[in-house]
Each structure stands twice: as structure tokens, then as C-alpha cells.
PDB file of C-alpha atoms and ligand atoms in Angstrom:
ATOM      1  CA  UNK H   1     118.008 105.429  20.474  1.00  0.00           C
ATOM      2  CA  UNK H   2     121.115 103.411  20.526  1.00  0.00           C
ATOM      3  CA  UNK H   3     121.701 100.025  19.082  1.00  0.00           C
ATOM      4  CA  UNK H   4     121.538  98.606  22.532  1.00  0.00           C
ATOM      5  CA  UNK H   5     118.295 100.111  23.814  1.00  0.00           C
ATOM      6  CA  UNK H   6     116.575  98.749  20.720  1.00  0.00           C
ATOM      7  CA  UNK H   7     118.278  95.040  21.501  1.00  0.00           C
ATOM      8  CA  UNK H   8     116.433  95.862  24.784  1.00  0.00           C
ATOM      9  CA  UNK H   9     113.103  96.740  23.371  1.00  0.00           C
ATOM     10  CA  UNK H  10     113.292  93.918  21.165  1.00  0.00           C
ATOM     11  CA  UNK H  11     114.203  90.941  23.705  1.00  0.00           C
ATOM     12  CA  UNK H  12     110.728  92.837  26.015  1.00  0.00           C
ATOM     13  CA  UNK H  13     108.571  92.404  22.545  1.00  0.00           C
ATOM     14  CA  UNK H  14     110.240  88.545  21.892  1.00  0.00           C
ATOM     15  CA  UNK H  15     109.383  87.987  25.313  1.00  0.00           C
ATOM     16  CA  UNK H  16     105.964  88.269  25.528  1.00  0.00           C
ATOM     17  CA  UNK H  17     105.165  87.512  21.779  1.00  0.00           C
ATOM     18  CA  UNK H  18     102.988  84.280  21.208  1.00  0.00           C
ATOM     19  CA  UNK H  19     103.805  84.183  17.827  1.00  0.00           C
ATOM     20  CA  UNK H  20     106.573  84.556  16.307  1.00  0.00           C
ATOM     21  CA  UNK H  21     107.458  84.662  12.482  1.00  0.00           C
ATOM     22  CA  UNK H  22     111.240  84.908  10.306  1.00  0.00           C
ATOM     23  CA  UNK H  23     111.670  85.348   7.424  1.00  0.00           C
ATOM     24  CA  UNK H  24     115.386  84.936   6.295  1.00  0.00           C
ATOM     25  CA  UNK H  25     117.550  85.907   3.015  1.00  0.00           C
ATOM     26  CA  UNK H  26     120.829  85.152   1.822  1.00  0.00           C
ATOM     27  CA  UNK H  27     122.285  87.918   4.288  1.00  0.00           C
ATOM     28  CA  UNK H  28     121.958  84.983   7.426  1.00  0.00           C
ATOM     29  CA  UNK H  29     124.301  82.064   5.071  1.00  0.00           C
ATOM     30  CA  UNK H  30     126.688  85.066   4.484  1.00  0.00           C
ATOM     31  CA  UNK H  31     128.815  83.828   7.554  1.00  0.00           C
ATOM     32  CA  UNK H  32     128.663  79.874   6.210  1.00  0.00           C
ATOM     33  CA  UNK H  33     130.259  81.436   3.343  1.00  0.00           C
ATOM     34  CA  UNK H  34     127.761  81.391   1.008  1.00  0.00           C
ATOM     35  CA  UNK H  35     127.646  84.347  -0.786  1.00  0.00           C
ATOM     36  CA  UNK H  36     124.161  86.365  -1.262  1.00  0.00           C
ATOM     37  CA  UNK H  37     122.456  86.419  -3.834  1.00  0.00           C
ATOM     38  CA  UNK H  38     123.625  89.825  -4.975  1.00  0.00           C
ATOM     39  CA  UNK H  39     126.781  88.906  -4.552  1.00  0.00           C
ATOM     40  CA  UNK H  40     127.264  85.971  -5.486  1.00  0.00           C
ATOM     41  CA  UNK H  41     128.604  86.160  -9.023  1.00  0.00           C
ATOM     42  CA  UNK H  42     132.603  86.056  -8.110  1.00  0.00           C
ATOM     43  CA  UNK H  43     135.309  84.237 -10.523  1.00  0.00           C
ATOM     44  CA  UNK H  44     133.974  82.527 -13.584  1.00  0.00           C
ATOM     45  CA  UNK H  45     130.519  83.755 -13.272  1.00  0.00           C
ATOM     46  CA  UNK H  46     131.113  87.685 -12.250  1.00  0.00           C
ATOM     47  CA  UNK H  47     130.464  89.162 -15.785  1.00  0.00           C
ATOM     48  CA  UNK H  48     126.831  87.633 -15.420  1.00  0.00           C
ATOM     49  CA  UNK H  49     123.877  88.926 -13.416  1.00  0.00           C
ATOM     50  CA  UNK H  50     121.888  86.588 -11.339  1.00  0.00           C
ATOM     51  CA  UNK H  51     118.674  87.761 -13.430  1.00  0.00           C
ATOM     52  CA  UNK H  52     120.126  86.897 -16.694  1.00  0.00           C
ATOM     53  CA  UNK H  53     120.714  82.997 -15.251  1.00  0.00           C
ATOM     54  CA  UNK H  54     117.603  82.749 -13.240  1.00  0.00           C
ATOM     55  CA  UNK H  55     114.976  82.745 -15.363  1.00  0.00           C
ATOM     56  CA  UNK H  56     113.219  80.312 -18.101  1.00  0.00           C
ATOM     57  CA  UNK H  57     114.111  82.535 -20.906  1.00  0.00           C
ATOM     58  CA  UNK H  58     118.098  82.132 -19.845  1.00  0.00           C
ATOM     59  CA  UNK H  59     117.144  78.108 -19.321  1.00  0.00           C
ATOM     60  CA  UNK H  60     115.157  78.115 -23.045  1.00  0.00           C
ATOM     61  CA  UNK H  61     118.424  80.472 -24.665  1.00  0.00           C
ATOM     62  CA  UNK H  62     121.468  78.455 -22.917  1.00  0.00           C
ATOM     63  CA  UNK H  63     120.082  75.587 -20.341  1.00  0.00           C
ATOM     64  CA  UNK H  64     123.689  73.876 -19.809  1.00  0.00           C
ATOM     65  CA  UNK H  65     125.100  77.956 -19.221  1.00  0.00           C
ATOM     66  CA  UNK H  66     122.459  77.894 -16.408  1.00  0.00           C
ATOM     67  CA  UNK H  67     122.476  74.297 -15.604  1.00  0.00           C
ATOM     68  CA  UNK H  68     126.447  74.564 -14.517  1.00  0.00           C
ATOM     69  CA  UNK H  69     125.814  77.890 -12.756  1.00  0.00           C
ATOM     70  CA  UNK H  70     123.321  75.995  -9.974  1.00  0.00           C
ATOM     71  CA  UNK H  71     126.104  73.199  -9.661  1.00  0.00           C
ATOM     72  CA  UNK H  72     128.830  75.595  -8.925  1.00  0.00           C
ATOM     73  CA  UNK H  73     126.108  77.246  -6.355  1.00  0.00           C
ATOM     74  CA  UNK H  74     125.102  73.633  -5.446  1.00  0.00           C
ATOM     75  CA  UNK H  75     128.876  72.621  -4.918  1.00  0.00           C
ATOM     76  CA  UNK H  76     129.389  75.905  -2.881  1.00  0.00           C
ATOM     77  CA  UNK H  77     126.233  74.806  -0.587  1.00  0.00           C
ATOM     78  CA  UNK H  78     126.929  71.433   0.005  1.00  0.00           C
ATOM     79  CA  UNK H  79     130.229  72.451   1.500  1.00  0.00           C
ATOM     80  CA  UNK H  80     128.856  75.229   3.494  1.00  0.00           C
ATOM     81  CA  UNK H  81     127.483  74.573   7.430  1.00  0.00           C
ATOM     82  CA  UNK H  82     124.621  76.455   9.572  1.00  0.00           C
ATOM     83  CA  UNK H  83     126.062  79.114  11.420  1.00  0.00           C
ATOM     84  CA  UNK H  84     125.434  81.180  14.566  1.00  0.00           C
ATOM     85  CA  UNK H  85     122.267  83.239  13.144  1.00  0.00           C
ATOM     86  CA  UNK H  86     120.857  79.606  11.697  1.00  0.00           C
ATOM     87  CA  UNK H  87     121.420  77.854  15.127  1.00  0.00           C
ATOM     88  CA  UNK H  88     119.947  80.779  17.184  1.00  0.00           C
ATOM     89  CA  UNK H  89     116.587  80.562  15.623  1.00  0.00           C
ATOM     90  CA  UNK H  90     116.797  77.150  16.330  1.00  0.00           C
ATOM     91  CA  UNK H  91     116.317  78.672  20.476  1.00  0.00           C
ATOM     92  CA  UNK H  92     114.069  80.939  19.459  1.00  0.00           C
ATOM     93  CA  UNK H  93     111.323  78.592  18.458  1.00  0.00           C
ATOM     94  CA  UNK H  94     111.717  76.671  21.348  1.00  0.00           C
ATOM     95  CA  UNK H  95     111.558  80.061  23.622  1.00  0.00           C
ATOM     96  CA  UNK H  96     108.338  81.418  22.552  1.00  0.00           C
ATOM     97  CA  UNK H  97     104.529  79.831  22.289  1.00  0.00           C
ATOM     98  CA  UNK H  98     104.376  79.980  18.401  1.00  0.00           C
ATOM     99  CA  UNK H  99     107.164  80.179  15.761  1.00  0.00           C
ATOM    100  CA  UNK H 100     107.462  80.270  12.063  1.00  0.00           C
ATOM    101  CA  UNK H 101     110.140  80.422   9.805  1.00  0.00           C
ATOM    102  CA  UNK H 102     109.687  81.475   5.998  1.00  0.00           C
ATOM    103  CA  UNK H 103     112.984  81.645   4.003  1.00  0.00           C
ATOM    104  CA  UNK H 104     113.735  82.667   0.330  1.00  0.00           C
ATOM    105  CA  UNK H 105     116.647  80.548   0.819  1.00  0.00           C
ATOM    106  CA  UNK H 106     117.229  77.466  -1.565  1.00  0.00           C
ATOM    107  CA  UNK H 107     120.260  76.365   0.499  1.00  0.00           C
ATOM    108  CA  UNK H 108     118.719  74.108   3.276  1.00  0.00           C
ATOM    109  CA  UNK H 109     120.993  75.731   5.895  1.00  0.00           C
ATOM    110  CA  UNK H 110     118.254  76.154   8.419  1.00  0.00           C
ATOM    111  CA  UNK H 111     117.043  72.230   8.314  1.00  0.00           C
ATOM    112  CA  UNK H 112     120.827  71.433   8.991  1.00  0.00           C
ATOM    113  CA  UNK H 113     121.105  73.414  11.883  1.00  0.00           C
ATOM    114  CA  UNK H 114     118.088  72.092  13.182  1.00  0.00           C
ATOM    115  CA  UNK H 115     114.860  73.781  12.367  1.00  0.00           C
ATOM    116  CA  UNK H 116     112.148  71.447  12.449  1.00  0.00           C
ATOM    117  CA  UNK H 117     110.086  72.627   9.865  1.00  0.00           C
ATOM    118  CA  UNK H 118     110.593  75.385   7.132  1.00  0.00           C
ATOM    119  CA  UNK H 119     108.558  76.977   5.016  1.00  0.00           C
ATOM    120  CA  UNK H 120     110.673  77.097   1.066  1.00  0.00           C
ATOM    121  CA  UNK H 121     109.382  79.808  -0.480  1.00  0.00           C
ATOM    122  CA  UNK H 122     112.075  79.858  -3.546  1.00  0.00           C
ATOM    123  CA  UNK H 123     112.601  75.866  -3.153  1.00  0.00           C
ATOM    124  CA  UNK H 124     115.816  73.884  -2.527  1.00  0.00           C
ATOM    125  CA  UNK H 125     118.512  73.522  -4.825  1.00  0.00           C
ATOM    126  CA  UNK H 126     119.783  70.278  -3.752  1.00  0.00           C
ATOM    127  CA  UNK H 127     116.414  69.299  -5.932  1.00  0.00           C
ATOM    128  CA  UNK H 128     116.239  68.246  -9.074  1.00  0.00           C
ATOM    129  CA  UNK H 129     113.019  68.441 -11.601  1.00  0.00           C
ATOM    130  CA  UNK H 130     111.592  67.832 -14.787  1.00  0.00           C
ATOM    131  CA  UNK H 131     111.389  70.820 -16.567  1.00  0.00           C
ATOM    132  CA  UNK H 132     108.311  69.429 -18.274  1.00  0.00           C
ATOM    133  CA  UNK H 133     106.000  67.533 -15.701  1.00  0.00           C
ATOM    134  CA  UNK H 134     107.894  69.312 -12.885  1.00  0.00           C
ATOM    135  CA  UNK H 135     108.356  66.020 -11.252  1.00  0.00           C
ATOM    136  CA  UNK H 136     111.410  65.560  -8.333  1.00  0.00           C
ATOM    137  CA  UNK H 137     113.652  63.520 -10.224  1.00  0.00           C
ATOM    138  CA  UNK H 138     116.719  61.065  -8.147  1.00  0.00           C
ATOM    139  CA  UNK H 139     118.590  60.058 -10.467  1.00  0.00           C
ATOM    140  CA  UNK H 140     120.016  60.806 -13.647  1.00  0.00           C
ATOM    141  CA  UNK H 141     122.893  60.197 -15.967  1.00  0.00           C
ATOM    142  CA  UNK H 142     125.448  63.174 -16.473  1.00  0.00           C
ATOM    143  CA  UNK H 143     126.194  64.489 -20.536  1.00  0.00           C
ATOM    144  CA  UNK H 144     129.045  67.094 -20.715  1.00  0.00           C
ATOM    145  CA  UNK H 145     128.002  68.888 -23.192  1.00  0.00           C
ATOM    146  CA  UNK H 146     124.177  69.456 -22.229  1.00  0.00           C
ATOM    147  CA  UNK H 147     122.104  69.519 -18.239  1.00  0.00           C
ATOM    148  CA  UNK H 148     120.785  66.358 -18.481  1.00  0.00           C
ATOM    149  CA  UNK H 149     117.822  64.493 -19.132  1.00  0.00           C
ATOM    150  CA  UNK H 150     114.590  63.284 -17.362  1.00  0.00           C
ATOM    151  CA  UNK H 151     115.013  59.664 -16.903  1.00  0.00           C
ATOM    152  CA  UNK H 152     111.108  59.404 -17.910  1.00  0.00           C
ATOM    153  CA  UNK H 153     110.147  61.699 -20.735  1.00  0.00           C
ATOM    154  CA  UNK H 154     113.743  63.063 -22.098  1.00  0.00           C
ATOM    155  CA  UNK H 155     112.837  66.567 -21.393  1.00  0.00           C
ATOM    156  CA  UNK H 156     115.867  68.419 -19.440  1.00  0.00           C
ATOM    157  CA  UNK H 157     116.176  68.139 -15.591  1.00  0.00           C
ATOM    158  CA  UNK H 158     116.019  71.799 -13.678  1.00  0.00           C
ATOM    159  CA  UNK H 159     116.581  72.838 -10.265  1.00  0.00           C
ATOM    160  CA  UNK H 160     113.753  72.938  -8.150  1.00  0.00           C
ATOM    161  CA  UNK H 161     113.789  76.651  -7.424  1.00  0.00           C
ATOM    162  CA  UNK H 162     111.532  79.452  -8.168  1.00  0.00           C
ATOM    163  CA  UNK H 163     113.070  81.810 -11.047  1.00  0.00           C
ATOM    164  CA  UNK H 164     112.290  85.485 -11.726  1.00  0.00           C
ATOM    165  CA  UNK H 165     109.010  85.630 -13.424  1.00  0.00           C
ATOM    166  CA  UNK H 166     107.755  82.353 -11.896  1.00  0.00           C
ATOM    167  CA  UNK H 167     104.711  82.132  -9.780  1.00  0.00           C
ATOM    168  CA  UNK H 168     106.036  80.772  -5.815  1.00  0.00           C
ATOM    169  CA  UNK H 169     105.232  77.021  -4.766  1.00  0.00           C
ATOM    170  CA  UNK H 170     101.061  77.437  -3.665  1.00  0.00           C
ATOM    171  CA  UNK H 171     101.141  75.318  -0.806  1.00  0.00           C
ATOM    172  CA  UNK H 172     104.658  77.564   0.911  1.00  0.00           C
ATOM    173  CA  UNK H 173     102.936  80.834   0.052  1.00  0.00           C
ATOM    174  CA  UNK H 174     100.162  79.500   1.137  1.00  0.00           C
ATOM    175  CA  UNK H 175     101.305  78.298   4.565  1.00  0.00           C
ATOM    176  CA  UNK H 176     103.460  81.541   4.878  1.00  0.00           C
ATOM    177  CA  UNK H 177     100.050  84.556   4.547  1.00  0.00           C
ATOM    178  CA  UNK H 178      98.196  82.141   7.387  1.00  0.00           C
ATOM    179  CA  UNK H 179     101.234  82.813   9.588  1.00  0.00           C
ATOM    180  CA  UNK H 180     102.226  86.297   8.913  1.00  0.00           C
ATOM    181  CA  UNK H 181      98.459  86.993   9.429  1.00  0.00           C
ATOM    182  CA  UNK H 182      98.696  85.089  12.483  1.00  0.00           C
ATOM    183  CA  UNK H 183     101.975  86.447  14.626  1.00  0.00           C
ATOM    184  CA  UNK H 184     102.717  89.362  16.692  1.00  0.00           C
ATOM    185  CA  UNK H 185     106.035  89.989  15.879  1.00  0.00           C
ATOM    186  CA  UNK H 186     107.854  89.711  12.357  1.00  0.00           C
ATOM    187  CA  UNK H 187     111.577  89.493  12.095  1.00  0.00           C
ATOM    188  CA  UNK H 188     113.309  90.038   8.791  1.00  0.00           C
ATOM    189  CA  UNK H 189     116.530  88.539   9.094  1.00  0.00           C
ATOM    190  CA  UNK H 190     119.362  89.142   5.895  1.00  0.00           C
ATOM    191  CA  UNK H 191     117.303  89.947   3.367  1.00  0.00           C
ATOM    192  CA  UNK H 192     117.414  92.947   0.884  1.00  0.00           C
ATOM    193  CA  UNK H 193     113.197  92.957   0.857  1.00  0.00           C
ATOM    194  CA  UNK H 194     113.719  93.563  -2.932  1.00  0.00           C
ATOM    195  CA  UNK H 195     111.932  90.852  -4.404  1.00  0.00           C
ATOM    196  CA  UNK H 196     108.584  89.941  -3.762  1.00  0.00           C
ATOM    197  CA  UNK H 197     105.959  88.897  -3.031  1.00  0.00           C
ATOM    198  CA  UNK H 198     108.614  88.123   0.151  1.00  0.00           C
ATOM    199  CA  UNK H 199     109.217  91.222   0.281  1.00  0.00           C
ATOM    200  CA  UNK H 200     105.816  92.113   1.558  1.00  0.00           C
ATOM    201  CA  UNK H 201     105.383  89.566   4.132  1.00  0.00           C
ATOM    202  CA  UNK H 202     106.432  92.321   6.930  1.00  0.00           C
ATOM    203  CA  UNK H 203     104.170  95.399   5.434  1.00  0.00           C
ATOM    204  CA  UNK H 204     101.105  92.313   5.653  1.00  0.00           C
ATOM    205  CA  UNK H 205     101.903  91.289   9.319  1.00  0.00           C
ATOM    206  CA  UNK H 206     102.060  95.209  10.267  1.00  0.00           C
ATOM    207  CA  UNK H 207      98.559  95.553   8.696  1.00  0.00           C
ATOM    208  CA  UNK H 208      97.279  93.197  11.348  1.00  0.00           C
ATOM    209  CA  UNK H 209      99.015  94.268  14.354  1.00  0.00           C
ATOM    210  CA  UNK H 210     102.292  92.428  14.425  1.00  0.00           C
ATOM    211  CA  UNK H 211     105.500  94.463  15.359  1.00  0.00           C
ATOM    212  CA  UNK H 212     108.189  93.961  12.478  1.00  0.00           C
ATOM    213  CA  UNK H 213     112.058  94.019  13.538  1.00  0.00           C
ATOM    214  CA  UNK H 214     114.563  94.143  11.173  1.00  0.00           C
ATOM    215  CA  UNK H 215     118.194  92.260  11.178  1.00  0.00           C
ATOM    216  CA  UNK H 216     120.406  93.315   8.355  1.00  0.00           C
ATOM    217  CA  UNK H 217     124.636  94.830   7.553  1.00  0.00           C
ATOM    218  CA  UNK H 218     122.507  97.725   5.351  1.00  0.00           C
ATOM    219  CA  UNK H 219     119.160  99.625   5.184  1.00  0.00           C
ATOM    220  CA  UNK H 220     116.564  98.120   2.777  1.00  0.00           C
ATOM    221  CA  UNK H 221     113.489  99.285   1.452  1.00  0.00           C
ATOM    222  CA  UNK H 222     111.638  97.938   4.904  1.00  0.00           C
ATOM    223  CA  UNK H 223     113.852  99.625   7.212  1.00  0.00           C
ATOM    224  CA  UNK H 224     111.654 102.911   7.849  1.00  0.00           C
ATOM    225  CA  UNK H 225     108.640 100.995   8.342  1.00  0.00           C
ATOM    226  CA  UNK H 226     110.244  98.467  10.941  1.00  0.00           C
ATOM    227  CA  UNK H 227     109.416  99.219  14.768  1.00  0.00           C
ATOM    228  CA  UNK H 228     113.042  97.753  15.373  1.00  0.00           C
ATOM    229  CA  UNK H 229     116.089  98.000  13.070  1.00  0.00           C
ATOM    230  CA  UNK H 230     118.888  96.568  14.809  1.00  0.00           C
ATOM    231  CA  UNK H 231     122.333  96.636  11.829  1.00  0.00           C
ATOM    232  CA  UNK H 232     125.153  94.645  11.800  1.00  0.00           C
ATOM    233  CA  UNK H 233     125.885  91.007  11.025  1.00  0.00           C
ATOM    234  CA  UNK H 234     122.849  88.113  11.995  1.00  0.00           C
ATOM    235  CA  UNK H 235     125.060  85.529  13.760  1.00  0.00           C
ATOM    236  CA  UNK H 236     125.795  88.267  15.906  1.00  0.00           C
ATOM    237  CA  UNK H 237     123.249  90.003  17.062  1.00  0.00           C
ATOM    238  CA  UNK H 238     120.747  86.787  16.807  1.00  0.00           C
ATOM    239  CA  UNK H 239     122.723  84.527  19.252  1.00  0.00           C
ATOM    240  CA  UNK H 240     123.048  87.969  21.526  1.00  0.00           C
ATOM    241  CA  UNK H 241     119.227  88.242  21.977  1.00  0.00           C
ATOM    242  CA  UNK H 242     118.110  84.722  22.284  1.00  0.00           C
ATOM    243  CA  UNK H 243     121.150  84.198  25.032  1.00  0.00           C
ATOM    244  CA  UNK H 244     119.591  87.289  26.743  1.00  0.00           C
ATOM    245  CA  UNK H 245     116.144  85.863  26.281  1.00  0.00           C
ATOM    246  CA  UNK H 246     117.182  82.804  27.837  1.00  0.00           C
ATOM    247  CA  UNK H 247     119.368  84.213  30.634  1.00  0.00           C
ATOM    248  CA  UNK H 248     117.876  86.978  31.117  1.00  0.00           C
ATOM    249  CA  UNK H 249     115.935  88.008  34.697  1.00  0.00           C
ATOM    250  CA  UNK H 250     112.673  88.533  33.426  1.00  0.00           C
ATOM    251  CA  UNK H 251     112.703  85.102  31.475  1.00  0.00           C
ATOM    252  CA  UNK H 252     109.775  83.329  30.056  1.00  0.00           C
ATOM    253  CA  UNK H 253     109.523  80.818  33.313  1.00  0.00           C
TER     254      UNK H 253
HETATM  255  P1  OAD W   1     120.053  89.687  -1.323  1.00  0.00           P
HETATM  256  O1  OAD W   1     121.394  89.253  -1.842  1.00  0.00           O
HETATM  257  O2  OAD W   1     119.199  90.534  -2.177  1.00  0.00           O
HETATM  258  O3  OAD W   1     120.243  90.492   0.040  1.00  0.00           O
HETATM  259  C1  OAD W   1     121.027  90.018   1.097  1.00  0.00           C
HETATM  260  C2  OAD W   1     120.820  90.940   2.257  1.00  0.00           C
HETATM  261  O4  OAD W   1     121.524  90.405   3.369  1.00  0.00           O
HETATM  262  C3  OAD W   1     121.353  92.360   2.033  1.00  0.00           C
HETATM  263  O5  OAD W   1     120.353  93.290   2.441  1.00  0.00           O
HETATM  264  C4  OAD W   1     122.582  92.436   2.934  1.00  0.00           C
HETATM  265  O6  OAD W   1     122.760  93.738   3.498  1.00  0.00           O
HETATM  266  C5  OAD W   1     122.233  91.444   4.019  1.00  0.00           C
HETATM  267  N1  OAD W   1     123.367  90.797   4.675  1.00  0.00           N
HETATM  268  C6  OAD W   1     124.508  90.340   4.108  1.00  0.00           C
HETATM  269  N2  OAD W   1     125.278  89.733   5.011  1.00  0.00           N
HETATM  270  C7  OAD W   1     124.598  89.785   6.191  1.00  0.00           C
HETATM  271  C8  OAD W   1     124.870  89.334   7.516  1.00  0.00           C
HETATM  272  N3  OAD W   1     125.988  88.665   7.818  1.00  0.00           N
HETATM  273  N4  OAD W   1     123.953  89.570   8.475  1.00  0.00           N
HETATM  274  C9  OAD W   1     122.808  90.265   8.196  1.00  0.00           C
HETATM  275  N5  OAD W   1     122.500  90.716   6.967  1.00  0.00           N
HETATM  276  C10 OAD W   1     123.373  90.476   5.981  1.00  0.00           C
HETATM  277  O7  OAD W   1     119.320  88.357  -0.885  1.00  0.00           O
HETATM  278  P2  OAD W   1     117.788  88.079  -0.611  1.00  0.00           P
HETATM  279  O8  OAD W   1     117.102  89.216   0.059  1.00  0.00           O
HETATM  280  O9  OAD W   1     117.719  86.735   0.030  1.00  0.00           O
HETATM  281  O10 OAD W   1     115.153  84.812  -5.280  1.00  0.00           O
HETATM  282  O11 OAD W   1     117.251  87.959  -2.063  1.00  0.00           O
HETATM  283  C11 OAD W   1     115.909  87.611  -2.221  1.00  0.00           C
HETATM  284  C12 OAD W   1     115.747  86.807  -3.428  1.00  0.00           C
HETATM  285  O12 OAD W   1     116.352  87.507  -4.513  1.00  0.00           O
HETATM  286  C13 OAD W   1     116.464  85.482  -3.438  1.00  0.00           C
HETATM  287  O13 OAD W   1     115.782  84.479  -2.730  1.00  0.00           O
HETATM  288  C14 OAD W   1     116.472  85.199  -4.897  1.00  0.00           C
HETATM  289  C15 OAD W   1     116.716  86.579  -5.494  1.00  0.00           C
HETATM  290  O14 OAD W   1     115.900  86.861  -6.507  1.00  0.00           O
HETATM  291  C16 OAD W   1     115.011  83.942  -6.280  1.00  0.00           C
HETATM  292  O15 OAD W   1     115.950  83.320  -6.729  1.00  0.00           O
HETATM  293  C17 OAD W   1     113.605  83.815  -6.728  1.00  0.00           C
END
């Protein structure tokens, strides 16, 4: 089947889907510039490996080596803007009866291109907590030489992601399971499906029924499973099918 007659399959299966559900990865703020997770150790921080810096034992062995790699990435994200991929998605909820979107993604692209409402499952980085009581903290005064402090208890302030090895926010993974065991059609957009239990959000919906479509440059682990695989870059080929969803001559009246 070519690329094209799967587009076509895919817009039929949007079409009459009444519930739809996304779940994004780095791969869909690629073309905002924000590199992916995988690759996102360029300059300074290329002779480290994202698992050696995201994880407690890295924050408990060297917290201000870990603290000043999330405000380079936070930096690099606040000057970053939703792209085409972010923005379509935005249409696609609006096109079909039910949408959800689930993202691993801590950089808050999707609420500034619009998304109403998005389910975190990794958390935000523009967040701040207390490591200890895991509290969002405002405010805070800046050391050089250390991440700084909680304002309340002097423990040291964190970002309010979810590391390797830590358990996902209960409440997002929660919210995430009722709607993958809810929808008829799962798309996977940018993401490697390497790293669960995100990972197995697709393999779940297909166990009840849904149809699972996948949006990606490369092949991933999911790819053979998916009842659509459609390769190249998200703000692309997302923006291509919603405009053909909306245009189209068998649209949704
Ligand atoms: P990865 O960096 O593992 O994978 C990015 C995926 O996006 C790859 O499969 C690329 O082929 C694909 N990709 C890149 N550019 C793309 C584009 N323009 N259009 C479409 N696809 C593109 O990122 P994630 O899958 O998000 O978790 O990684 C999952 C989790 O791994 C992250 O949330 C992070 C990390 O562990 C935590 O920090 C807990």
C-alpha cells in the first residue's frame, strides 16, 4: 500500500471515529526546535546520557549537574513555539465527537498552541518542586554554586517531571487508561514507544477494539502492530489529514 492510500484509510477511520485519543513524544516539538529526547544532548551536555541526568540517583550524586541541565532544556523551551503538528491537533479535537490527548512531553507546547486540556504524563518543566514534600514551589532565590532551596523547609527545589525509575503522576495515568479504554482510534504521534508504561497505551486501546495509527520519521517497536503507519515528519502529514478531514467531500456535516 502506498503512503497515500494509507493517508486515505486513515482520514475514512478519523472520520467516523467517536473517540479519538494522541498520544505525543518529543518527535512532534522536533520542528519548534526542540530537540527529542534522544537527541537532545548537543554542545555542553553531549558526553552525557539523558538516563544518567534523569533520575534521583544523578539528583542525590550531583543535584546542581542536573539542576543546570533542566534550565538549559527549560531555556531551550521557553524560546521554542507550537508548530504545525501541535496546531493540527488543535482541529482535530474540534472535528470529531470525543478527543484526548496524552503526552510524555514536559514542554507545554500543546497548551500554547491551543489544546484545551492535556493530560501530563511526565509533568511540565516550567514547574518547580520540593524535592521533599513535593510541593509546586513560585518562588525562590538563585545560589550559583548549588539548585536552590525550598523557600519552606530548605530541602532543594526539583523540576516537576517524572524521572526514570519514578512511579507517573496517579491522577494523569489515571485519566489516560479511562480514555485509551474508551476510544476507537489511537494515534501515536513522535514518539519512540520505548519507555513505558506510555509505551503501552496503543497495545491497551487495541485490546479493546480501537484502531492504532502511527505518525513517526522511523519505525519503533509499535510499528508492526499499528493498523496505519504513515512515516515522515508530524507537522506534515498531521496538518495534511485534518485539512482533508475538513475539506474533504465526505466531511463530518
Ligand atoms: P524519543 O526521543 O525517544 O523519540 C522521539 C521519536 O520521535 C523518535 O521515534 C523519532 O523517530 C520521532 N521523530 C523525530 N522527529 C519527528 C518528526 N518531526 N515527526 C515525527 N516523528 C519524529 O522521545 P519520546 O518517545 O518522547 O521520559 O521519549 C519518551 C520518554 O523518554 C520521554 O518522555 C522521556 C524519556 O524517558 C521521561 O523523561 C520520563
Amino acid at each position: 500500500m502506498t503512503q497515500q492510500s494509507i493517508a486515505s484509510e486513515l482520514i475514512a477511520a478519523l472520520r467516523v471515529a467517536s473517540h479519538v485519543v494522541a498520544l505525543t513524544g518529543s518527535g512532534i516539538s522536533a520542528e519548534s526546535g526542540v530537540p527529542t529526547f534522544r537527541d537532545a544532548q548537543t554542545g555542553l551536555w553531549s558526553k552525557y546520557e539523558p538516563e544518567e541526568l534523569a533520575t534521583p540517583a544523578a539528583f542525590k550524586r550531583n543535584p546542581k549537574l542536573v539542576w543546570d541541565w533542566y534550565t538549559w532544556r527549560r531555556e531551550l523551551i521557553a524560546a521554542a513555539a507550537p508548530n504545525d503538528a501541535h496546531r493540527a491537533l488543535v482541529t482535530l479535537a474540534e472535528q470529531v465527537p470525543h478527543f484526548t490527548l496524552i503526552t510524555q512531553n514536559v514542554d507545554g507546547l500543546h497548551q500554547a498552541a491551543g489544546s484545551p486540556s492535556v493530560i501530563e504524563l511526565h509533568g511540565n518543566i516550567q514547574r518547580t518542586k520540593c524535592l521533599t514534600e513535593e510541593i509546586i514551589i513560585e518562588q525562590w532565590d538563585e545560589h550559583p554554586d548549588r539548585p536552590p532551596h525550598c523557600p519552606n523547609c530548605g530541602s532543594c527545589l526539583r523540576p516537576d517531571v517524572v524521572w526514570f525509575g519514578e512511579p507517573l503522576p496517579t491522577a494523569a495515568l489515571s485519566q489516560a487508561l479511562d480514555a485509551v479504554g474508551r476510544c476507537d482510534l489511537f494515534l501515536s504521534v513522535g514518539t519512540s514507544a520505548l519507555v513505558q508504561p506510555a509505551a503501552s497505551l496503543a497495545l491497551e486501546a487495541q485490546s479493546t477494539g480501537a484502531q492504532v495509527a502511527e505518525i513517526n520519521l522511523q519505525s519503533t517497536p509499535l510499528s508492526p502492530y499499528a493498523d496505519f503507519v504513515l512515516r515522515g515528519q508530524a507537522g506534515k502529514i498531521l496538518p495534511t489529514l485534518v485539512r482533508t478531514i475538513i475539506e474533504g467531500p465526505s466531511a463530518r456535516s
